[in-house]
Every structure is written in structure tokens, then in C-alpha cells.
Coordinates of C-alpha atoms in Angstrom, one line a residue:
Chain H
M1 CA 26.0 36.3 26.0
S2 CA 24.4 40.0 26.0
V3 CA 23.5 42.2 23.5
D4 CA 24.1 45.5 22.8
E5 CA 21.5 48.4 21.5
A6 CA 22.8 48.2 17.8
T7 CA 21.9 44.4 17.9
V8 CA 18.2 44.3 19.6
R9 CA 17.5 47.4 17.1
R10 CA 19.3 45.2 13.9
I11 CA 16.6 42.3 15.4
A12 CA 14.1 43.9 15.3
R13 CA 14.1 45.3 11.6
L14 CA 14.8 41.8 9.0
A15 CA 12.0 41.2 11.8
R16 CA 10.5 44.1 10.2
I17 CA 9.0 44.9 14.4
A18 CA 9.1 48.8 14.7
V19 CA 11.0 49.5 18.3
N20 CA 10.9 51.9 20.8
D21 CA 14.0 54.0 22.3
E22 CA 12.6 53.0 25.2
E23 CA 11.7 49.2 24.6
A24 CA 14.5 49.3 22.6
H25 CA 16.1 48.7 26.1
R26 CA 14.1 46.4 27.2
L27 CA 14.6 44.1 24.8
Q28 CA 18.6 44.2 25.3
G29 CA 18.5 43.1 28.6
E30 CA 15.3 41.0 28.1
L31 CA 17.2 38.7 25.6
S32 CA 20.6 38.6 27.1
V33 CA 19.0 36.7 29.7
I34 CA 17.3 34.1 27.4
L35 CA 20.3 34.0 26.0
D36 CA 22.4 33.5 28.6
W37 CA 19.6 30.7 29.8
V38 CA 20.1 28.9 26.3
E39 CA 23.2 29.0 26.8
Q40 CA 23.6 26.4 29.6
L41 CA 23.5 24.1 26.8
G42 CA 26.7 24.4 26.3
E43 CA 27.6 23.1 28.8
V44 CA 26.2 19.5 28.0
D45 CA 28.8 17.7 25.8
T46 CA 27.1 16.6 22.6
A47 CA 30.3 16.2 20.4
G48 CA 28.9 12.5 18.2
V49 CA 25.0 12.8 19.4
E50 CA 23.0 13.7 16.5
P51 CA 21.1 16.7 16.3
M52 CA 16.8 15.0 16.7
T53 CA 14.8 16.2 14.4
S54 CA 11.9 14.4 16.2
V55 CA 11.0 12.6 19.3
I56 CA 9.9 8.9 17.5
P57 CA 12.3 8.3 15.1
M58 CA 9.7 8.8 11.9
V59 CA 10.1 9.5 8.3
M60 CA 9.1 12.0 6.1
K61 CA 5.8 12.2 4.9
K62 CA 5.8 11.9 1.1
R63 CA 3.5 13.6 -1.5
D64 CA 2.6 11.7 -4.5
D65 CA 3.0 14.4 -7.7
V66 CA -0.9 14.8 -8.0
V67 CA -3.0 18.2 -8.3
S68 CA -5.5 18.7 -6.4
D69 CA -5.6 22.2 -5.0
G70 CA -6.0 25.0 -6.1
A71 CA -8.6 27.1 -7.8
K72 CA -9.9 28.7 -4.8
A73 CA -8.3 32.8 -5.8
D74 CA -11.4 34.7 -3.8
D75 CA -10.0 32.6 -0.9
V76 CA -6.8 33.6 -1.4
V77 CA -7.8 37.3 -1.3
A78 CA -10.3 37.3 0.8
N79 CA -8.5 38.8 4.0
A80 CA -5.9 40.4 1.5
P81 CA -6.7 44.4 3.0
V82 CA -6.6 45.1 -1.0
S83 CA -7.1 43.7 -4.2
E84 CA -8.1 43.9 -7.5
D85 CA -8.3 41.1 -10.5
H86 CA -7.5 38.1 -8.1
F87 CA -4.2 39.5 -7.0
F88 CA -3.3 41.2 -4.0
V89 CA -2.2 45.2 -4.1
V90 CA 1.1 46.4 -2.5
P91 CA 3.0 49.6 -1.8
K92 CA 5.6 49.5 -4.7
V93 CA 8.6 46.9 -4.8
V94 CA 10.5 47.8 -6.9
E95 CA 14.4 47.1 -6.2
Chain M
M1 CA 36.4 30.1 -3.2
D2 CA 39.9 27.0 -4.1
E3 CA 42.5 29.2 -5.2
M4 CA 43.8 25.1 -7.1
V5 CA 41.5 25.8 -10.0
R6 CA 42.8 26.9 -13.9
S7 CA 44.6 29.8 -15.0
A8 CA 43.3 31.3 -18.5
P9 CA 44.9 30.1 -21.7
K10 CA 46.2 33.2 -23.3
D11 CA 44.2 33.6 -25.6
K12 CA 41.1 33.8 -22.8
L13 CA 42.3 37.0 -21.2
I14 CA 41.4 40.0 -21.1
K15 CA 43.5 42.9 -22.5
G16 CA 43.8 46.3 -19.7
A17 CA 44.8 49.4 -20.2
T18 CA 48.0 48.3 -17.5
G19 CA 48.4 44.1 -19.0
D20 CA 46.2 41.3 -19.2
W21 CA 43.4 40.6 -16.4
E22 CA 41.6 36.7 -16.4
V23 CA 37.5 36.5 -15.9
I24 CA 36.8 33.9 -12.9
I25 CA 33.0 32.8 -13.4
G26 CA 31.0 30.8 -11.5
L27 CA 27.0 30.3 -12.1
E28 CA 23.9 29.3 -9.4
V29 CA 20.8 27.9 -11.9
H30 CA 18.5 27.9 -10.8
A31 CA 16.2 25.0 -12.6
Q32 CA 12.1 24.6 -12.4
V33 CA 11.0 20.8 -11.6
T34 CA 9.4 19.3 -14.4
S35 CA 6.8 18.4 -11.6
K36 CA 2.2 18.8 -12.3
S37 CA 2.3 19.8 -9.1
K38 CA 4.3 21.9 -5.9
L39 CA 6.9 21.5 -3.6
F40 CA 5.3 21.1 -0.4
S41 CA 1.6 21.9 -1.7
P42 CA -0.6 20.2 -4.2
A43 CA -1.3 22.7 -6.5
S44 CA -1.0 22.6 -9.8
A45 CA 2.9 24.4 -11.4
E46 CA 1.6 24.7 -15.0
Y47 CA 3.0 28.4 -15.9
G48 CA 0.7 31.2 -16.7
G49 CA -3.2 30.8 -15.6
A50 CA -5.5 33.4 -13.7
P51 CA -3.9 35.0 -10.9
N52 CA -3.6 32.9 -8.2
D53 CA -5.6 31.0 -9.6
H54 CA -2.8 27.5 -8.6
V55 CA -3.1 28.3 -5.5
S56 CA -3.5 27.2 -2.1
L57 CA -3.8 27.9 0.9
I58 CA -0.1 26.3 2.0
D59 CA 2.1 28.2 -1.0
A60 CA -0.5 31.8 0.7
A61 CA 0.7 31.1 3.7
M62 CA -1.8 30.7 6.0
P63 CA -1.8 30.3 9.5
G64 CA -1.1 26.6 10.4
M65 CA -0.6 25.1 6.7
L66 CA 1.8 22.7 6.9
P67 CA 4.5 21.7 4.1
V68 CA 4.4 18.1 2.9
I69 CA 7.1 16.7 0.0
N70 CA 6.3 15.5 -3.2
E71 CA 8.3 12.7 -3.7
E72 CA 7.8 12.8 -7.4
C73 CA 10.8 16.7 -7.2
V74 CA 13.1 14.1 -4.4
R75 CA 13.5 11.8 -7.6
Q76 CA 13.2 13.9 -10.3
A77 CA 16.5 16.2 -7.8
I78 CA 17.9 12.6 -7.7
R79 CA 17.5 12.2 -11.3
T80 CA 19.9 15.1 -12.4
G81 CA 22.5 15.0 -9.3
L82 CA 23.2 11.8 -10.6
G83 CA 22.8 13.0 -14.6
L84 CA 25.4 15.6 -13.6
K85 CA 27.8 12.6 -12.2
A86 CA 27.6 14.2 -9.1
R87 CA 26.8 12.6 -5.0
I88 CA 24.2 11.5 -4.0
N89 CA 23.0 12.5 -0.9
L90 CA 20.7 10.0 1.4
K91 CA 20.4 11.9 4.2
S92 CA 20.1 15.7 3.0
V93 CA 17.8 18.6 6.0
F94 CA 15.1 22.0 4.6
D95 CA 15.5 25.4 6.3
R96 CA 14.6 28.9 5.9
K97 CA 16.1 31.7 4.4
N98 CA 14.4 34.4 6.5
Y99 CA 13.7 37.9 4.7
F100 CA 10.4 39.8 3.6
Y101 CA 9.5 40.5 0.6
P102 CA 5.2 41.1 -0.9
D103 CA 5.6 37.8 -3.3
L104 CA 7.4 36.1 -0.8
P105 CA 3.9 35.3 1.8
Q106 CA 5.5 32.7 4.5
G107 CA 9.0 35.1 5.0
Y108 CA 10.8 32.2 4.4
Q109 CA 12.0 30.3 1.3
I110 CA 12.2 26.9 2.2
S111 CA 15.2 25.7 1.2
Q112 CA 18.1 23.7 1.2
F113 CA 21.7 25.4 3.7
K114 CA 24.2 23.0 5.1
Q115 CA 22.7 19.4 3.9
P116 CA 21.5 20.0 0.2
I117 CA 20.2 17.3 -2.0
V118 CA 23.4 17.0 -4.1
G119 CA 26.7 17.4 -3.8
E120 CA 30.2 17.2 -5.7
G121 CA 29.8 16.5 -9.9
V122 CA 31.0 18.0 -13.5
V123 CA 29.3 18.7 -16.1
Y124 CA 32.4 18.3 -19.5
L125 CA 32.3 21.1 -21.8
D126 CA 33.7 21.0 -26.0
M127 CA 34.6 24.0 -26.6
A128 CA 35.8 25.3 -30.6
E129 CA 38.7 23.3 -32.1
G130 CA 38.7 20.4 -29.5
E131 CA 39.5 21.9 -26.7
Q132 CA 37.5 20.1 -23.8
I133 CA 36.6 22.4 -20.5
A134 CA 35.7 20.5 -16.5
V135 CA 33.2 22.5 -14.2
G136 CA 32.5 21.3 -11.3
I137 CA 29.2 21.3 -9.6
E138 CA 29.7 22.9 -6.0
R139 CA 25.7 20.7 -5.1
L140 CA 22.4 20.8 -6.4
H141 CA 19.4 21.7 -3.5
L142 CA 16.1 22.5 -4.2
E143 CA 13.8 24.8 -2.9
Q144 CA 10.6 26.9 -3.3
D145 CA 10.0 30.0 -6.2
A146 CA 8.8 32.4 -4.6
G147 CA 5.5 35.0 -5.9
K148 CA 5.7 37.1 -9.3
S149 CA 5.1 40.7 -8.3
I150 CA 4.0 43.7 -11.2
H151 CA 5.4 46.8 -10.8
D152 CA 3.4 48.6 -14.4
Q153 CA -0.1 48.1 -13.8
H154 CA -0.3 51.5 -11.1
P155 CA 2.6 54.0 -10.2
S156 CA 2.9 53.5 -6.9
L157 CA 1.7 49.9 -6.6
S158 CA 2.5 46.7 -7.1
Y159 CA 0.4 43.9 -7.8
V160 CA 1.2 40.3 -6.8
D161 CA 0.4 36.8 -8.1
L162 CA 1.6 33.8 -5.9
N163 CA 1.1 31.2 -8.8
R164 CA 4.9 30.3 -9.0
S165 CA 4.9 31.0 -4.9
G166 CA 5.6 27.2 -3.4
V167 CA 6.6 25.8 -7.3
A168 CA 9.6 23.3 -6.9
L169 CA 13.2 24.7 -7.9
M170 CA 16.1 23.5 -9.1
E171 CA 19.4 26.4 -7.7
I172 CA 22.8 24.8 -9.7
V173 CA 26.0 25.6 -8.1
S174 CA 28.5 25.5 -10.5
K175 CA 32.6 26.3 -9.1
P176 CA 34.5 28.6 -9.9
D177 CA 35.7 27.0 -13.6
M178 CA 34.7 29.7 -15.8
R179 CA 37.1 32.3 -17.7
S180 CA 35.5 33.1 -20.2
A181 CA 31.4 34.5 -21.7
D182 CA 32.0 31.6 -24.8
E183 CA 32.9 28.9 -21.8
A184 CA 30.0 30.5 -19.3
K185 CA 28.0 30.1 -22.8
A186 CA 27.9 26.7 -23.3
Y187 CA 28.1 25.8 -19.7
V188 CA 24.5 26.4 -19.0
T189 CA 23.6 25.3 -22.3
K190 CA 25.2 22.1 -22.1
L191 CA 23.5 22.2 -18.8
R192 CA 20.1 22.8 -20.1
T193 CA 20.9 19.7 -22.9
I194 CA 21.0 17.2 -19.7
L195 CA 18.0 18.5 -17.9
R196 CA 16.3 18.4 -20.9
Y197 CA 17.2 14.9 -22.2
L198 CA 15.9 14.1 -18.1
G199 CA 13.2 15.8 -18.7
T200 CA 13.7 17.1 -15.3
C201 CA 13.5 20.5 -15.9
D202 CA 11.7 22.1 -19.2
G203 CA 14.5 24.3 -19.9
N204 CA 12.4 27.3 -21.5
M205 CA 13.6 29.9 -20.6
E206 CA 11.4 32.9 -21.7
E207 CA 8.6 30.9 -19.3
G208 CA 11.9 31.2 -16.3
S209 CA 12.3 27.7 -15.8
M210 CA 16.3 27.9 -15.9
R211 CA 17.3 31.6 -14.4
A212 CA 21.0 32.9 -14.3
D213 CA 23.3 34.2 -10.7
V214 CA 26.3 35.3 -12.3
N215 CA 29.4 35.3 -10.4
V216 CA 32.2 37.1 -11.8
S217 CA 35.7 38.9 -10.6
V218 CA 38.9 39.7 -12.2
R219 CA 42.5 38.7 -11.6
R220 CA 45.8 39.3 -12.8
P221 CA 46.5 36.6 -14.5
G222 CA 48.3 34.3 -11.8
E223 CA 47.1 36.0 -8.6
P224 CA 44.7 35.4 -5.7
L225 CA 41.2 35.7 -7.1
G226 CA 39.5 39.4 -7.2
T227 CA 36.5 40.9 -5.4
R228 CA 32.8 39.1 -7.1
C229 CA 30.7 40.1 -8.0
E230 CA 27.1 38.3 -8.2
I231 CA 25.0 39.5 -11.1
K232 CA 21.3 38.6 -9.8
N233 CA 18.9 36.5 -12.6
V234 CA 19.3 36.8 -16.3
N235 CA 17.1 34.7 -18.3
S236 CA 19.3 34.1 -21.7
I237 CA 22.0 32.1 -22.5
R238 CA 23.0 35.4 -25.0
F239 CA 22.9 37.9 -22.3
V240 CA 24.6 35.7 -19.9
G241 CA 27.5 36.2 -22.4
Q242 CA 26.4 40.2 -22.6
A243 CA 26.9 40.7 -18.8
I244 CA 29.5 38.7 -18.6
D245 CA 32.2 40.9 -20.5
Y246 CA 30.6 44.3 -19.2
E247 CA 30.6 43.0 -16.1
A248 CA 34.7 41.9 -17.1
R249 CA 35.4 45.0 -18.5
R250 CA 34.1 47.6 -15.3
Q251 CA 35.4 46.0 -13.1
I252 CA 38.8 45.8 -14.7
D253 CA 38.9 49.4 -15.3
V254 CA 37.1 50.0 -11.3
I255 CA 41.0 48.7 -10.8
E256 CA 43.2 50.3 -12.8
D257 CA 41.8 53.7 -11.7
G258 CA 42.9 52.7 -8.7
G259 CA 39.0 51.5 -6.9
T260 CA 38.8 48.4 -5.3
I261 CA 35.2 46.2 -5.8
S262 CA 32.8 45.1 -3.4
Q263 CA 31.4 42.6 -3.6
E264 CA 27.9 43.6 -4.8
T265 CA 24.7 42.1 -6.1
R266 CA 24.4 43.8 -9.7
L267 CA 21.4 43.1 -11.8
F268 CA 21.3 42.2 -15.7
D269 CA 19.9 45.0 -17.6
S270 CA 19.1 43.8 -21.2
R271 CA 17.5 46.5 -23.4
S272 CA 21.9 48.7 -22.5
G273 CA 23.7 45.7 -22.2
Q274 CA 24.4 46.8 -18.7
T275 CA 25.3 46.1 -15.2
R276 CA 24.4 47.8 -12.0
S277 CA 24.5 47.5 -8.4
M278 CA 21.5 46.9 -6.9
R279 CA 21.3 45.7 -3.1
S280 CA 23.1 48.5 -1.2
K281 CA 25.1 47.6 1.9
E282 CA 23.8 48.6 4.5
E283 CA 20.6 46.7 3.2
A284 CA 22.8 42.8 3.7
H285 CA 20.7 40.2 3.7
D286 CA 21.2 38.1 6.7
Y287 CA 18.6 35.5 5.5
R288 CA 19.2 33.7 9.7
Y289 CA 19.2 29.8 8.1
F290 CA 17.7 27.7 10.4
P291 CA 16.1 24.2 10.0
D292 CA 12.5 23.9 9.1
P293 CA 11.0 22.3 12.6
D294 CA 7.3 21.6 10.2
L295 CA 9.4 19.4 8.1
L296 CA 12.0 16.4 8.7
P297 CA 15.1 15.5 7.4
L298 CA 15.0 13.9 3.8
E299 CA 15.6 10.7 3.4
F300 CA 16.2 7.6 1.3
D301 CA 18.2 4.6 1.1
Q302 CA 21.1 4.1 -1.7
P303 CA 19.3 0.7 -3.8
Y304 CA 16.1 4.4 -4.2
V305 CA 19.2 5.7 -5.9
D306 CA 20.5 3.3 -7.8
A307 CA 17.0 1.9 -9.5
L308 CA 16.9 6.6 -10.7
A309 CA 20.3 5.2 -12.0
A310 CA 19.0 2.2 -13.6
A311 CA 15.7 3.7 -15.2
L312 CA 18.1 6.8 -16.5
P313 CA 17.9 7.5 -20.1
E314 CA 20.8 8.2 -22.7
L315 CA 23.2 11.2 -22.2
P316 CA 24.3 13.2 -24.3
D317 CA 28.0 12.8 -23.4
E318 CA 27.1 9.1 -23.6
K319 CA 25.5 9.3 -27.0
K320 CA 28.0 11.6 -28.9
A321 CA 30.9 9.1 -27.6
R322 CA 28.2 6.3 -29.8
F323 CA 27.4 8.0 -32.6
V324 CA 31.7 8.7 -33.0
A325 CA 32.0 5.1 -30.9
D326 CA 29.4 3.4 -34.1
F327 CA 28.6 5.6 -37.1
G328 CA 32.4 7.3 -37.2
L329 CA 30.9 11.2 -37.2
S330 CA 33.5 13.1 -36.3
P331 CA 33.2 14.5 -32.4
Y332 CA 32.3 18.0 -34.0
D333 CA 29.0 16.6 -36.0
A334 CA 27.9 14.4 -32.8
G335 CA 28.0 17.3 -30.8
I336 CA 25.9 19.1 -33.4
L337 CA 23.0 16.3 -32.7
V338 CA 22.8 15.3 -29.1
G339 CA 22.9 18.9 -28.5
E340 CA 19.1 18.7 -29.2
R341 CA 17.2 14.3 -28.0
V342 CA 14.9 15.0 -30.5
A343 CA 17.8 15.6 -33.3
A344 CA 19.7 12.7 -32.0
D345 CA 16.5 10.8 -32.6
Y346 CA 15.6 12.2 -35.6
F347 CA 18.9 11.4 -37.0
E348 CA 19.7 8.2 -35.6
Q349 CA 15.9 6.6 -37.0
V350 CA 17.7 8.6 -40.7
A351 CA 21.0 6.8 -39.9
Q352 CA 19.2 3.2 -39.4
G353 CA 20.3 1.1 -42.3
R354 CA 22.1 4.0 -43.9
D355 CA 25.4 5.2 -44.5
A356 CA 25.5 7.0 -41.3
K357 CA 27.9 10.3 -42.6
A358 CA 25.4 11.2 -45.4
A359 CA 22.2 10.9 -43.0
A360 CA 25.0 13.2 -40.6
N361 CA 24.8 15.6 -43.3
W362 CA 21.6 15.8 -44.8
V363 CA 19.6 15.8 -41.1
I364 CA 23.3 19.3 -39.6
N365 CA 23.6 20.9 -42.9
E366 CA 19.7 21.1 -45.2
L367 CA 17.3 19.8 -42.6
F368 CA 18.9 21.8 -39.8
G369 CA 19.6 24.7 -42.2
R370 CA 16.1 24.2 -43.2
L371 CA 15.0 24.4 -40.0
N372 CA 16.1 27.3 -38.9
K373 CA 15.5 29.9 -42.1
D374 CA 11.7 29.4 -41.3
G375 CA 12.4 28.9 -37.6
V376 CA 10.6 25.9 -37.8
D377 CA 11.4 23.2 -33.9
I378 CA 12.8 19.7 -35.3
V379 CA 9.6 18.6 -33.6
E380 CA 7.8 20.6 -36.8
S381 CA 9.5 19.7 -38.8
P382 CA 7.7 19.0 -42.5
V383 CA 10.0 16.1 -43.3
S384 CA 10.5 13.5 -41.1
A385 CA 13.1 11.3 -40.8
A386 CA 11.6 8.4 -43.4
Q387 CA 11.1 11.1 -46.1
L388 CA 14.8 11.9 -45.6
G389 CA 15.2 8.7 -45.4
A390 CA 14.1 8.5 -48.8
I391 CA 15.5 11.5 -50.0
I392 CA 19.4 9.1 -49.4
D393 CA 17.8 6.4 -51.0
L394 CA 17.1 7.5 -54.5
V395 CA 20.6 9.5 -54.6
A396 CA 22.7 6.5 -53.1
S397 CA 21.3 3.9 -55.9
G398 CA 21.5 7.0 -58.6
V399 CA 18.3 7.2 -59.3
I400 CA 19.2 11.7 -58.5
S401 CA 21.6 13.1 -58.3
G402 CA 22.6 15.0 -55.2
K403 CA 21.6 18.7 -56.1
I404 CA 18.1 17.2 -57.8
A405 CA 18.1 15.5 -53.8
K406 CA 18.3 19.3 -52.5
D407 CA 15.1 20.4 -55.1
L408 CA 13.0 17.3 -54.0
F409 CA 14.1 18.3 -49.7
E410 CA 13.0 21.7 -50.5
I411 CA 9.9 19.6 -52.5
V412 CA 8.7 17.7 -49.5
W413 CA 9.5 20.6 -47.9
S414 CA 6.8 22.4 -49.1
E415 CA 5.0 19.9 -49.8
G416 CA 4.7 17.1 -48.6
G417 CA 4.6 13.6 -49.7
D418 CA 6.4 10.5 -50.6
P419 CA 10.1 11.7 -52.5
A420 CA 10.4 8.4 -54.3
E421 CA 6.3 9.1 -56.1
I422 CA 7.6 12.4 -56.9
V423 CA 11.1 11.7 -58.4
E424 CA 8.5 9.8 -59.8
S425 CA 6.0 12.2 -61.8
R426 CA 8.1 15.2 -62.1
G427 CA 10.6 13.0 -64.1
M428 CA 13.3 14.2 -61.8
K429 CA 15.0 10.9 -62.1
Q430 CA 18.3 11.4 -63.5
V431 CA 19.5 10.6 -66.8
T432 CA 21.5 7.9 -67.2
D433 CA 21.0 6.6 -70.8
T434 CA 23.9 7.6 -72.8
G435 CA 22.5 8.1 -76.0
A436 CA 20.2 11.1 -74.4
I437 CA 23.4 12.8 -73.3
E438 CA 25.2 12.7 -76.0
K439 CA 22.3 14.3 -77.6
A440 CA 23.2 17.1 -75.5
I441 CA 26.4 17.0 -76.1
D442 CA 26.2 17.0 -78.7
E443 CA 24.5 20.2 -79.0
V444 CA 26.4 22.3 -77.3
M445 CA 29.6 20.9 -79.7
A446 CA 27.9 22.8 -82.4
A447 CA 26.3 25.4 -80.7
N448 CA 29.8 26.5 -79.4
P449 CA 32.3 25.1 -82.3
D450 CA 34.9 28.3 -80.4
K451 CA 34.5 26.3 -77.0
V452 CA 35.9 22.7 -78.4
A453 CA 38.9 24.9 -80.4
Q454 CA 39.6 26.3 -76.6
A455 CA 38.5 22.6 -74.7
K456 CA 41.7 20.7 -76.5
E457 CA 44.1 23.3 -76.3
K458 CA 43.0 23.7 -72.0
P459 CA 41.3 20.4 -70.1
S460 CA 40.5 22.5 -67.7
M461 CA 37.4 23.5 -70.2
A462 CA 35.3 20.6 -69.9
G463 CA 33.7 21.8 -66.5
W464 CA 31.9 24.1 -68.3
F465 CA 30.6 21.7 -70.7
V466 CA 29.7 19.9 -67.9
G467 CA 28.0 22.7 -66.2
Q468 CA 26.7 23.4 -69.8
V469 CA 25.6 19.7 -70.2
M470 CA 23.5 19.6 -66.6
K471 CA 22.2 22.8 -67.8
A472 CA 20.6 20.8 -70.7
T473 CA 18.8 18.5 -69.3
G474 CA 17.3 19.8 -66.3
G475 CA 20.4 18.9 -63.5
K476 CA 19.3 15.5 -64.7
A477 CA 22.3 13.8 -65.9
N478 CA 24.4 11.1 -64.0
P479 CA 27.3 13.7 -63.6
Q480 CA 29.7 10.7 -64.3
A481 CA 28.2 9.9 -66.9
V482 CA 28.5 13.1 -68.0
N483 CA 32.6 13.1 -67.5
A484 CA 32.8 10.4 -69.4
L485 CA 31.0 10.8 -72.5
L486 CA 32.3 14.5 -72.7
K487 CA 36.5 13.4 -71.8
D488 CA 36.2 11.0 -75.1
K489 CA 33.9 13.6 -77.3
L490 CA 36.0 16.1 -76.9
G491 CA 39.5 13.6 -77.8
L492 CA 40.3 14.4 -74.0
E493 CA 42.3 11.6 -72.2

């Protein structure tokens, strides 16, 4: 399966990754090769086989409904480029 | 959308310039799960809080943090599914729904896409004139709420608070089974009632605990379904109705003017009562769902579900049926009483050992009326069920008249106290003493000889005398006794 350059740009846009023309061209080739490689798995007959979700059969760990975290707004915004009164501050986004 | 959907009765069609139109409505309701902590983190799920105070490093999506599911949220989703008479899926899967927004720090929402925890169910709506509508439930799934962006603090900046980020939501998706704004409003109301009975969502729409995405399309009766538009995040039942009415009319106008409807997301502006386009086509969302590799499938066994089913409270439909069967109430009255569980409990307490119909009348007409007038919630009712019961007992035993009982209710409402004592201390007892009543009648007759003469010709004049006598006795005279004595004295048969 090969992808065209428009698809590469769309994927990049969805992932919010900036790519220039040269990169888009290069990525088009790389992604096509990767997809071809993954596509080989399609040759295996998996009819009736449940998707494997873990190597060892195990059940998902569950938590009791107890509040034991929070009250650390200083830590939460510590790495924010801009914050004010414990809010993250970002360029205006309104729909 | 399923083409085998019901057709609207004629009176629910909308008139257009070129003929009748049918409006097709489906709803996606987001209901916040009642739990102490969040879906995948142990931070508080409580509403409000100082900015970013109810946030763990998991909710802030710090690198290396892993989600661990809150079992109570799973139980609440199963309970809700059972309350919606829905299929419970013993195995479900969490997926990542990918999109970028500042209030979504992970860059994806953990949701359930292909395999939700709850499958098909049904909600019954009781409309006016005894019409019952079954609204199909397509599915219910668990997902994370996003944070909150505040846009009005700064001209060019938005402020982000992640307190809601990661709080558990149930998205409840209906089938496109509703045919009018009234039906959609009845559906949200009923869903809210069921969730509140179950205790799985507090249904507080002001705080955003319940929001609805409304899908609307129109078609000419009998024709295939039209293209739908989705109105996002409508946060009150009244707005659901307004948004549908506006949107249906807009779509009809577009089509009748020769245009076509394009599938899009719209916003409802509650100030103007209008909907407007929200996302342009080139921004069409591609969520690239895939199973969340941080989470194993959610699995439980049938006995786990059965135990939750066995512990469910009586739900509104069953309670209503019981009120009709056991108390002889009309379906309409029973429907009003079961709307809120506390109201139903209040009624049952009043009805206990008394005439249930009288109890229903008092609760619906006097109590609800008074609560509405003062904007008081029934849990804060100044008149307790015991006090209202005592008032009804005083009427039933003939101690006070029905009219005085309403005055007594008013006194208990504003001053409190034991109804029987109030009647005693304020001399509100019904006068059954014939001597006193006779005296009052004689006085009225003596003062109005002309009316006495008229009454002999026109027996309906007796009513005027009853009124005068009641007035003279401060409403305390027993009306039956007054009637009997008056007929005698006026020489009427």
C-alpha cells in the first residue's frame, strides 16, 4: 500500500507536525514502505482468532473509588510555558 | 440510521410552504457518573474547586502516567444499563479518540468505540393523552470528560482548568425515535429521572452533569431520512426543545428554497434561540480510534451483573405501575408523583394508612403548587409528610372542613407546628353544633328577608345562604349540616 503526498500532509496535520515539501516527499516513501511491511501480516489467516490484548492472560486491574490524589496545582502547572493563578494560559481558542 | 423507523402521527408534522414535514430526532446524552474519584485517576471528581486542584499528574497527562480504572464507575455504568433495560456486555474495550484541543492534555480522550459496556435498551415516554412512546437506546459507553477553557478573562488568551479532565461520563446514545421537540424533552426528562433514581448521575444540568448532543433531520412523510445536523452541548431541557424547533424550521426553509442540508455540527445560542454552524468541512474530524494500549479489555461475569441487578432500587416505571395498582391512582397522577424519587417517597409516607387519592391530591395540588410558588425543593419542604398526613386526618375525621384545611396548611407552611394543636388553639374546629349553626342561619335570614322570599321561588338561591352562613362562621361550619338546616328553614325539599 502506498500513500500519496496529500495523505502524508493530512496525517501530519492531524498529528500537528509541521512538514516542509522535502520532508513530505521523503516521508511519503518511508510511510509507504512501513505500510507495505505491516501489510504482510494480512497474509496470515486470522479468521476466528481473538485479538491478543496481553501476552499473559490477565484481567484489568481495578481501583476502589477513593480520592487519594490532587491538591498539587503548583506541580501541575510547573512546566507550563505560561500560567496564572494555577490556570494554564494558552493562545485563545474559541469555536 | 435505521430506515425502519416509526412515522410521526399527523399532529406532530410541521407545516412548510410546500407541504408537511416530519422531524427525526436522536440524542446523545453525556451524563457525569456519580463517583468520588475520576474514571482513571484517584483525583476528586467533585464539581468546582480551585483551578487545577482536582488534578493528578495522570489527568494532566504527564509522561509515564498510567490509567487505572475506577471500579465504581464500571458498576454505575452497569446499573444504568440495567435501568435502561439494556444488554450488558461482559467484555468491552477502551479506545483512544484522537484530537487536539488545549483542554485535552492527553491529545486523546479515552472512550469506547466498537465495543461499549452497554448495548441496546429502551426508555418509555408517557406523553399527554396517554400516548406511550418507546425510544430505543443504541448504546452506553464510558469515557473521560475534558477540562474547561475559559475565554473571557483575556482578549487574546484562554485559561485552562483541568479539574473536570478525566471525570467519568456515560454517553447514552438513543435511536432516532423521536418525532417532536416535546418527545425529545420528555426523553431527556425521563432519562434524568431514571439516572437520579439509580443514583448514577445527579442530573444537575446547571453544573453540566448532563448535556445533550441533538441530531435533527427532516423529511417529507414516507420519504427516506434526510441529512442530519448535530447540535452540540445543549445544557437544559428547555433549550433542547428550542434548538430542535429552530433547527427543524431552518432545514425545512433551506430545502423548500431549493437548497440542500450538509451534514455538520452546529451550536445552539441560548440568547438568540438559534443554531449556527460550528465546524467547517475542511476541519472534518478524523478521530483515528484505536484500542488504548494502556488498558486491558474491561471484563466481568454474569453473577457480578446479577448482583447489581438484584440491588437496584424500584425504578419510575415500576413505581408508577404500583401506585396505579395498589393506590388506585390515575396513571397521570402516578406519573407526576414518580418524577422525583423524593416526591414519590413523600407521597408514600403521606398515603400510609390513609386515603391514597386524598393524599395524592394534597401532595400534587397543594404541596407541589406551594413548592413551585416559592421555588422550594421538596427535600426542604416546610410541611413534612407527617404534618400533611395529620392535616388530612383532621379533614377525614370531620374535625375541620376542606376549606379550613387549606388555611391550616398555609399556617403549618409558614409557622410550622402540630396541625392538631393549631386547630385546637386557634379555634379552627368545624362547627357541627346545630344550635350555633341554626343561630347563624337565623341571623342571615333575618337580615335578608327579600332573599328568603326569592329562595322560596328559586331553590338555587340556597347556595347564596350557604355562602353567607359559612362567612358568618368563619368557614368553620360543617357544610353538610348547614345545607340540611337551611333546606329545613327555607322550606325547601
